[in-house]
Short mmCIF file of C-alpha atoms and ligand atoms in Angstrom, two decimals:
data_model
loop_
_atom_site.label_atom_id
_atom_site.label_comp_id
_atom_site.label_asym_id
_atom_site.label_seq_id
_atom_site.Cartn_x
_atom_site.Cartn_y
_atom_site.Cartn_z
CA MET A 177 94.07 79.76 103.05
CA LYS A 178 95.11 76.42 104.64
CA TYR A 179 96.18 73.70 102.75
CA GLN A 180 94.41 70.19 103.50
CA TRP A 181 96.05 67.28 102.14
CA PHE A 182 92.91 64.72 101.98
CA ILE A 183 95.11 61.38 103.01
CA SER A 184 91.97 58.94 103.96
CA PRO A 185 91.84 57.21 107.18
CA ASN A 186 91.72 53.76 105.60
CA THR A 187 95.36 54.44 103.98
CA GLN A 188 98.01 51.75 105.01
CA PHE A 189 101.79 52.84 104.49
CA CYS A 190 104.86 50.82 103.78
CA GLU A 191 108.25 51.98 104.26
CA LEU A 192 110.15 50.30 101.45
CA PRO A 193 113.28 48.21 102.79
CA GLU A 194 115.33 49.16 99.98
CA PRO A 195 116.25 52.52 98.02
CA ILE A 196 114.63 52.95 94.72
CA LEU A 197 117.00 53.69 91.67
CA LEU A 198 115.10 56.18 89.77
CA GLU A 199 115.85 56.09 86.01
CA SER A 200 117.70 59.41 86.16
CA GLY A 201 120.69 57.35 87.95
CA GLU A 202 119.54 59.19 91.32
CA MET A 203 118.85 56.79 94.49
CA LEU A 204 115.78 57.56 96.56
CA GLY A 205 115.57 56.48 99.94
CA ASN A 206 113.07 56.26 102.47
CA VAL A 207 110.28 55.84 100.28
CA GLN A 208 106.93 55.45 101.89
CA VAL A 209 104.17 54.04 99.93
CA GLY A 210 100.47 54.83 100.71
CA TYR A 211 97.91 51.77 99.74
CA ARG A 212 94.84 50.06 100.04
CA THR A 213 94.10 46.21 99.68
CA TRP A 214 91.00 44.72 99.42
CA GLY A 215 90.29 40.55 99.76
CA LYS A 216 92.95 38.50 100.91
CA LEU A 217 95.98 37.02 99.04
CA ASN A 218 95.93 33.33 98.35
CA ALA A 219 98.14 30.39 99.12
CA ALA A 220 99.63 30.36 95.68
CA ARG A 221 100.19 34.29 96.00
CA ASP A 222 98.65 34.94 92.42
CA ASN A 223 95.52 36.41 92.78
CA ALA A 224 96.68 39.87 92.84
CA VAL A 225 94.92 42.53 90.59
CA VAL A 226 96.77 45.93 90.72
CA ILE A 227 94.77 49.17 90.18
CA CYS A 228 96.68 52.23 89.20
CA HIS A 229 95.32 55.72 89.34
CA ALA A 230 94.98 58.77 87.45
CA LEU A 231 96.44 62.06 87.79
CA THR A 232 95.05 63.47 90.91
CA GLY A 233 93.73 60.22 92.53
CA TRP A 234 94.52 58.33 95.35
CA ALA A 235 94.66 54.82 96.92
CA ASP A 236 90.88 54.54 97.56
CA ALA A 237 89.86 52.95 94.56
CA ASP A 238 86.73 51.74 96.21
CA GLU A 239 85.47 55.57 96.48
CA TRP A 240 86.61 56.38 92.54
CA TRP A 241 85.87 53.30 90.88
CA GLU A 242 83.17 51.98 93.35
CA PRO A 243 80.62 50.54 90.92
CA LEU A 244 83.46 48.12 89.64
CA PHE A 245 84.12 46.62 93.07
CA GLY A 246 81.80 43.74 94.66
CA PRO A 247 80.69 39.87 93.67
CA GLY A 248 80.52 39.65 89.77
CA ARG A 249 81.95 43.01 89.45
CA ALA A 250 85.10 43.63 87.62
CA PHE A 251 87.15 43.60 91.07
CA ASP A 252 85.94 41.05 93.54
CA PRO A 253 87.26 40.93 97.16
CA GLU A 254 86.19 37.16 97.24
CA GLN A 255 88.04 36.25 94.52
CA ASP A 256 91.10 38.89 93.93
CA PHE A 257 93.68 40.66 96.32
CA ILE A 258 92.80 43.92 95.05
CA ILE A 259 95.69 46.54 95.44
CA CYS A 260 95.89 50.13 94.88
CA SER A 261 98.82 52.63 95.62
CA ASN A 262 99.18 56.25 95.58
CA VAL A 263 102.01 56.83 92.89
CA LEU A 264 105.48 57.78 93.58
CA GLY A 265 105.55 61.51 93.53
CA SER A 266 102.00 62.42 94.56
CA CYS A 267 100.76 64.19 97.95
CA TYR A 268 98.30 61.19 99.30
CA GLY A 269 100.95 59.18 101.58
CA THR A 270 103.61 57.97 98.63
CA THR A 271 106.76 59.89 98.82
CA GLY A 272 106.69 63.09 96.64
CA PRO A 273 107.43 66.89 96.72
CA THR A 274 105.71 67.54 100.11
CA SER A 275 107.43 64.32 101.66
CA VAL A 276 110.26 65.48 104.23
CA ASN A 277 113.63 64.89 102.53
CA PRO A 278 115.49 63.33 105.16
CA ALA A 279 118.97 64.89 103.93
CA THR A 280 117.36 68.60 104.80
CA GLY A 281 114.64 67.83 107.20
CA CYS A 282 112.32 69.96 105.10
CA PRO A 283 110.20 69.00 102.44
CA TYR A 284 111.34 68.10 98.86
CA GLY A 285 109.06 70.94 97.37
CA PRO A 286 110.85 71.71 93.86
CA ASP A 287 114.09 69.85 94.92
CA PHE A 288 112.05 66.50 94.61
CA PRO A 289 113.95 64.37 91.81
CA ARG A 290 112.61 63.88 88.29
CA ILE A 291 110.29 60.76 88.10
CA THR A 292 109.19 58.90 85.14
CA ILE A 293 106.08 56.42 84.77
CA ARG A 294 108.85 53.66 85.23
CA ASP A 295 110.11 54.81 88.26
CA MET A 296 106.27 54.73 89.68
CA VAL A 297 106.10 51.06 88.04
CA ARG A 298 108.98 50.22 90.19
CA VAL A 299 107.79 51.71 93.64
CA GLN A 300 104.28 49.76 93.19
CA ALA A 301 106.43 46.47 92.43
CA ALA A 302 108.39 46.88 95.41
CA LEU A 303 105.46 47.12 97.37
CA LEU A 304 104.33 44.02 95.82
CA GLU A 305 107.33 42.36 96.78
CA VAL A 306 106.75 43.28 100.56
CA LEU A 307 103.28 42.17 100.58
CA GLY A 308 104.31 38.75 99.10
CA VAL A 309 102.42 38.92 95.59
CA GLU A 310 104.08 36.39 93.10
CA GLN A 311 102.14 36.91 90.16
CA ILE A 312 99.54 39.44 89.07
CA LYS A 313 96.30 38.48 87.62
CA LEU A 314 95.40 41.80 86.12
CA VAL A 315 96.85 45.38 86.25
CA VAL A 316 94.29 48.05 84.93
CA GLY A 317 94.21 51.78 85.23
CA GLY A 318 92.97 54.90 83.17
CA SER A 319 94.93 57.95 82.04
CA LEU A 320 98.12 58.17 83.65
CA GLY A 321 97.10 54.92 85.13
CA GLY A 322 96.92 53.32 82.00
CA MET A 323 100.73 54.32 81.02
CA GLN A 324 101.53 52.55 84.13
CA VAL A 325 99.96 49.21 83.40
CA LEU A 326 101.57 49.65 79.49
CA GLU A 327 105.03 49.80 81.65
CA TRP A 328 104.12 46.90 83.80
CA ALA A 329 103.40 44.84 80.96
CA ILE A 330 107.05 45.26 79.69
CA LEU A 331 108.97 45.66 83.09
CA TYR A 332 107.38 42.70 84.92
CA ALA A 333 106.55 40.71 81.81
CA ASP A 334 106.89 37.23 83.84
CA LYS A 335 104.46 38.75 86.69
CA VAL A 336 101.79 39.97 84.72
CA GLU A 337 99.27 38.11 82.94
CA ALA A 338 97.00 40.22 81.99
CA ILE A 339 96.63 44.08 81.37
CA ALA A 340 93.77 46.55 80.81
CA SER A 341 94.70 49.91 79.63
CA ILE A 342 92.10 52.91 79.54
CA ALA A 343 92.32 56.04 77.63
CA ALA A 344 95.75 55.84 77.55
CA SER A 345 98.67 56.00 74.93
CA GLY A 346 101.80 54.32 74.29
CA ARG A 347 103.94 57.33 74.35
CA HIS A 348 102.93 61.12 75.36
CA SER A 349 101.72 63.13 72.68
CA ALA A 350 102.91 66.65 71.41
CA TRP A 351 99.18 67.38 71.98
CA CYS A 352 99.20 66.28 75.58
CA ILE A 353 103.03 67.56 76.37
CA GLY A 354 102.05 71.18 75.10
CA LEU A 355 98.83 71.26 77.28
CA SER A 356 100.73 69.99 80.21
CA GLU A 357 103.23 72.89 79.84
CA ALA A 358 100.64 75.57 79.26
CA GLN A 359 98.96 74.34 82.92
CA ARG A 360 102.79 74.48 84.04
CA GLN A 361 103.23 77.65 83.10
CA ALA A 362 99.92 78.95 84.89
CA ILE A 363 101.22 77.69 88.03
CA TYR A 364 104.71 79.30 87.50
CA ALA A 365 103.07 82.69 86.87
CA ASP A 366 101.34 82.85 89.75
CA PRO A 367 103.43 85.23 92.03
CA ASN A 368 103.15 83.01 95.07
CA TRP A 369 104.94 80.18 93.06
CA ARG A 370 108.20 81.49 94.18
CA GLY A 371 110.12 78.76 92.30
CA GLY A 372 108.48 76.40 94.15
CA LEU A 373 109.48 77.44 97.78
CA TYR A 374 106.20 78.81 98.32
CA THR A 375 104.89 78.38 102.11
CA ILE A 376 101.92 76.17 103.24
CA ASP A 377 100.07 79.12 103.96
CA GLU A 378 100.50 81.06 100.74
CA PRO A 379 100.38 78.36 97.74
CA PRO A 380 100.21 79.40 94.16
CA ALA A 381 96.51 78.76 94.60
CA ALA A 382 95.23 80.82 91.48
CA GLY A 383 97.92 78.99 89.10
CA LEU A 384 96.87 75.47 90.41
CA ALA A 385 93.08 76.62 89.91
CA ALA A 386 94.05 77.92 86.21
CA ALA A 387 96.09 74.81 85.52
CA ARG A 388 93.03 72.45 86.62
CA MET A 389 90.46 74.76 84.93
CA MET A 390 92.59 74.10 81.29
CA ALA A 391 92.77 70.38 82.24
CA MET A 392 89.03 70.07 82.92
CA CYS A 393 88.32 71.52 79.39
CA THR A 394 90.72 68.25 77.97
CA TYR A 395 89.10 66.07 80.37
CA ARG A 396 85.88 66.66 79.15
CA ALA A 397 84.11 67.18 75.56
CA TRP A 398 82.38 69.77 73.44
CA GLY A 399 79.13 68.10 73.40
CA SER A 400 79.26 67.39 77.26
CA PHE A 401 80.00 71.19 77.69
CA GLU A 402 77.04 72.26 75.59
CA GLN A 403 74.85 69.62 76.65
CA ARG A 404 75.37 70.71 80.54
CA PHE A 405 76.46 74.29 80.63
CA SER A 406 75.23 75.75 76.66
CA ARG A 407 75.35 79.86 77.03
CA THR A 408 73.60 79.55 80.20
CA VAL A 409 74.38 82.46 82.43
CA GLN A 410 73.73 82.23 86.47
CA GLU A 411 71.94 84.08 88.72
CA ASP A 412 75.22 85.59 89.69
CA GLY A 413 75.97 86.95 86.37
CA ARG A 414 78.59 84.48 85.55
CA LEU A 415 78.34 82.04 82.65
CA ALA A 416 77.59 78.53 83.73
CA ILE A 417 80.85 77.03 82.31
CA ALA A 418 83.15 79.93 83.85
CA SER A 419 81.48 79.16 86.97
CA TYR A 420 81.85 75.46 87.15
CA LEU A 421 85.54 75.56 85.74
CA GLN A 422 85.95 78.00 88.86
CA HIS A 423 84.59 75.59 91.32
CA GLN A 424 86.52 72.60 89.57
CA GLY A 425 89.89 74.82 90.36
CA ASP A 426 89.11 75.89 93.51
CA LYS A 427 88.52 72.09 94.52
CA LEU A 428 91.58 70.83 93.47
CA VAL A 429 93.13 73.83 95.27
CA LYS A 430 91.85 72.46 98.53
CA ARG A 431 93.12 69.05 97.86
CA PHE A 432 96.27 69.00 95.70
CA ASP A 433 99.96 70.53 95.85
CA ALA A 434 101.56 72.67 93.00
CA ASN A 435 104.95 70.99 93.18
CA THR A 436 103.22 67.70 92.76
CA TYR A 437 100.92 68.92 89.82
CA ILE A 438 104.44 69.66 88.45
CA THR A 439 106.19 66.40 89.16
CA LEU A 440 103.10 64.34 87.93
CA THR A 441 102.71 66.19 84.76
CA GLN A 442 106.58 66.08 84.04
CA ALA A 443 106.56 62.36 84.71
CA MET A 444 103.59 61.67 81.98
CA ASP A 445 105.65 64.06 79.78
CA THR A 446 108.52 61.33 80.01
CA HIS A 447 106.02 58.62 79.00
CA ASP A 448 107.30 56.55 76.12
CA LEU A 449 107.34 52.57 76.17
CA SER A 450 110.41 52.40 73.60
CA ARG A 451 112.25 54.89 75.89
CA GLY A 452 116.05 53.38 75.82
CA LEU A 453 114.54 50.22 74.38
CA GLU A 454 113.82 49.48 70.75
CA ASP A 455 111.87 50.83 67.80
CA TYR A 456 108.53 52.13 69.15
CA TYR A 457 106.62 49.08 67.47
CA LYS A 458 108.71 46.33 67.85
CA VAL A 459 108.40 47.58 71.83
CA LEU A 460 104.71 47.40 71.34
CA ALA A 461 105.14 43.77 69.99
CA ARG A 462 106.78 42.62 73.21
CA ILE A 463 103.31 43.27 74.96
CA SER A 464 102.40 39.36 74.93
CA GLN A 465 99.83 39.73 77.46
CA PRO A 466 96.26 39.22 76.63
CA ALA A 467 95.55 42.89 76.66
CA SER A 468 92.09 44.91 77.02
CA ILE A 469 92.85 48.54 75.47
CA VAL A 470 89.77 50.38 75.91
CA ALA A 471 89.14 53.58 73.88
CA ILE A 472 86.75 56.40 74.61
CA ASP A 473 85.31 57.66 71.47
CA SER A 474 84.65 61.72 72.74
CA ASP A 475 88.49 61.39 74.22
CA LEU A 476 90.13 64.61 72.74
CA LEU A 477 93.19 64.34 75.10
CA TYR A 478 94.03 60.40 74.27
CA PRO A 479 92.24 60.32 71.05
CA PRO A 480 90.98 57.04 70.05
CA THR A 481 93.65 56.71 67.25
CA GLU A 482 96.07 56.14 69.87
CA GLN A 483 94.64 52.95 71.23
CA GLN A 484 93.82 51.72 67.62
CA GLU A 485 97.55 52.01 67.31
CA LEU A 486 98.04 50.07 70.88
CA ALA A 487 95.57 47.38 69.76
CA THR A 488 97.41 46.88 65.99
CA TYR A 489 100.76 46.32 67.35
CA MET A 490 99.97 44.33 70.76
CA PRO A 491 99.75 40.96 69.70
CA ASN A 492 97.04 39.81 72.31
CA ALA A 493 95.00 43.09 72.54
CA GLN A 494 91.51 43.48 72.24
CA LEU A 495 90.18 47.01 71.51
CA SER A 496 86.97 47.76 73.45
CA TRP A 497 85.01 50.99 72.81
CA LEU A 498 83.45 53.15 75.81
CA HIS A 499 80.97 55.16 74.21
CA SER A 500 80.17 58.22 76.21
CA PRO A 501 79.36 62.11 75.53
CA HIS A 502 81.70 63.15 78.29
CA GLY A 503 85.20 62.83 76.89
CA HIS A 504 88.41 61.58 78.48
CA ASP A 505 87.09 61.60 82.20
CA ALA A 506 84.48 59.25 81.06
CA PHE A 507 86.50 56.40 82.90
CA LEU A 508 85.56 58.01 86.03
CA ILE A 509 81.79 58.61 85.03
CA ASP A 510 80.48 55.85 82.72
CA MET A 511 81.46 53.26 85.01
CA GLU A 512 78.84 50.67 84.37
CA GLU A 513 79.71 50.94 80.87
CA LEU A 514 83.39 50.51 81.94
CA ASN A 515 82.51 47.54 84.62
CA ALA A 516 80.93 45.68 81.38
CA ILE A 517 84.11 46.06 79.40
CA LEU A 518 86.40 44.47 82.26
CA VAL A 519 84.14 41.93 83.43
CA ASN A 520 83.93 40.55 80.01
CA PHE A 521 87.40 40.49 79.72
CA ARG A 522 88.26 38.95 82.69
CA HIS A 523 85.60 36.09 81.79
CA GLU A 524 87.64 35.49 78.72
CA GLN A 525 90.89 35.45 80.54
CA LEU A 526 89.46 32.91 82.92
CA LYS A 527 88.10 30.65 79.88
CA ARG A 528 91.38 30.70 78.33
CA HIS A 529 93.01 29.92 81.73
CA ARG A 530 90.76 26.90 82.19
CA SER A 531 91.39 25.52 78.89
CA ASN A 532 94.85 25.86 78.93
CA SER A 533 94.91 24.13 82.37
CA ARG A 534 92.89 21.24 80.70
CA VAL A 535 95.45 20.93 78.23
CA ASN A 536 98.60 21.27 79.89
CA GLY A 537 97.51 19.72 83.25
CA LEU A 538 97.53 22.36 86.09
CA ALA A 539 100.82 24.16 85.96
CA PRO A 540 103.24 23.51 89.06
CA VAL A 541 103.68 26.46 91.70
CA VAL A 542 106.70 27.85 90.43
CA ARG A 543 108.75 30.22 93.14
CA ARG A 544 109.40 33.33 90.71
CA SER A 545 112.39 35.88 91.07
CA PRO A 546 111.74 38.68 93.25
CA PHE A 547 110.18 41.66 91.38
CA LEU A 548 113.59 43.55 91.27
CA PHE A 549 114.02 44.44 87.78
C1 LIG B 853 91.29 57.02 88.05
C2 LIG B 853 91.79 57.89 89.23
O1 LIG B 853 92.36 57.44 90.13
S1 LIG B 853 91.15 59.29 89.31
C3 LIG B 853 90.58 59.65 90.72
C4 LIG B 853 89.36 60.23 90.65
N1 LIG B 853 89.45 61.69 90.62
C5 LIG B 853 88.75 62.50 90.68
O2 LIG B 853 88.25 62.31 91.89
C6 LIG B 853 89.23 63.63 89.96
C7 LIG B 853 88.53 64.88 90.45
N2 LIG B 853 87.15 64.64 89.87
C8 LIG B 853 86.74 64.78 88.50
O3 LIG B 853 87.35 64.64 87.96
C9 LIG B 853 85.47 64.48 88.50
O4 LIG B 853 85.07 64.88 89.87
C10 LIG B 853 84.59 63.18 88.17
C11 LIG B 853 85.42 62.67 86.87
C12 LIG B 853 85.01 62.17 89.12
C13 LIG B 853 83.40 63.00 88.22
O5 LIG B 853 82.77 63.96 87.37
P1 LIG B 853 81.33 64.59 87.58
O6 LIG B 853 80.60 63.50 88.30
O7 LIG B 853 80.80 64.72 85.96
O8 LIG B 853 81.36 65.72 88.25
P2 LIG B 853 81.50 66.90 87.49
O9 LIG B 853 82.44 67.08 86.98
O10 LIG B 853 80.15 66.98 87.08
O11 LIG B 853 81.54 68.04 88.87
C14 LIG B 853 80.48 68.12 89.80
C15 LIG B 853 80.74 69.50 90.51
O12 LIG B 853 80.68 70.91 89.76
C16 LIG B 853 79.89 71.38 90.43
N3 LIG B 853 79.09 72.27 89.58
C17 LIG B 853 78.36 71.79 88.36
N4 LIG B 853 77.86 72.72 87.88
C18 LIG B 853 78.33 73.78 88.50
C19 LIG B 853 78.52 75.26 87.86
N5 LIG B 853 77.50 76.15 87.14
N6 LIG B 853 79.14 76.05 88.93
C20 LIG B 853 80.07 75.89 89.81
N7 LIG B 853 79.74 74.39 90.02
C21 LIG B 853 79.29 73.55 89.50
C22 LIG B 853 78.74 70.58 91.20
O13 LIG B 853 77.94 71.31 92.21
C23 LIG B 853 80.09 69.57 91.71
O14 LIG B 853 80.63 70.22 93.10
P3 LIG B 853 81.06 69.08 93.88
O15 LIG B 853 81.86 68.18 93.28
O16 LIG B 853 81.76 70.20 94.95
O17 LIG B 853 79.84 68.61 94.89
N1 LIG B 854 90.11 63.36 86.02
C1 LIG B 854 91.59 62.75 86.21
C2 LIG B 854 92.48 63.22 85.44
C3 LIG B 854 92.37 62.86 83.94
O1 LIG B 854 92.75 61.15 83.93
C4 LIG B 854 91.97 63.22 87.48
O2 LIG B 854 91.97 64.37 88.56
O3 LIG B 854 92.76 62.45 88.21
#
């Protein structure tokens, strides 16, 4: 089987001018970022909307969040300068385990450094610096994207005007870490894994497929599987649910890399907004931007209690419910409902901005410090 990287022809690339100091203390040089933009940066350089993607996502947000784009929708290229970049450590155009390590001339593979959500956000911030963005209207994302959103609010508090974090938590739970570890062990158990030093023609496909099958069960919900598959047996004799999961596993293997899966799930496991700072609840209290916290009522992976906690301790947060039978992945499925939540939040943000401008007079345009943290 041939590995196929799906990097869309629309992807743009940026070589970051400076190395990135990772949270581990390691310097990562020659960082390339794969990204997309829609709309134009305005003269004040303050109309940016940053979209952060989920675990196996990529920069083409107008594909996987297509109904959220357009006039009057959550993201309007006539008004917004919308940016979505592939995360650090991924295999869709940004430096990660499949990239060539300049020190060896070979792909990093398992030697790619351990990274964190903060490292991902610092890479995004460095890209925005290159693009000339001064101020960000909104940072938005679901799942892994939602974790990045929350880190953005803390790391770049002076740049970020509002956030929308969907189906995410402020620190990865034991439940999530346990599920991720089981998925990684499935990859390690594949004889082709070879400590991560597999070849492009013999990847640990069975292990990665099994990991995806486990993950898919956590991205959906009991009711949605019952409704869709029940105990149906297909003409080929397989249970429909088994056949569906096998299909999802095979599909991921054709578009994703096992070392990348390990790198990104390990990064998610480091997620804790309070790491190296102070008490977790005090850190949540620091997030003072207007925040839309979206909970999916059927989410088994990041259950609503986690978003309720975020909204309780973040001083300007509002909790919205995405009612769906589909579980965690509802933010990629029930997009009209999600769009309505985000449109409503953005309208309120605009009203607040206008009434502040009336009270205070128009704020002068101030040249702010660069994005470097
Ligand atoms: C925010 C982000 O950045 S993430 C970026 C977007 N993420 C992704 O695209 C990740 C991968 N995709 C997904 O997670 C999902 O496909 C979603 C959430 C995007 C969409 O979910 P859904 O529309 O419910 O797709 P669903 O889970 O039903 O899968 C449909 C597939 O299963 C197949 N399928 C359905 N039933 C069966 C069955 N019994 N046996 C075999 N295959 C089956 C369908 O034929 C279809 O195949 P295809 O995708 O190859 O055309
Ligand atoms: N379905 C998402 C992961 C869950 O957020 C993805 O494949 O990226």
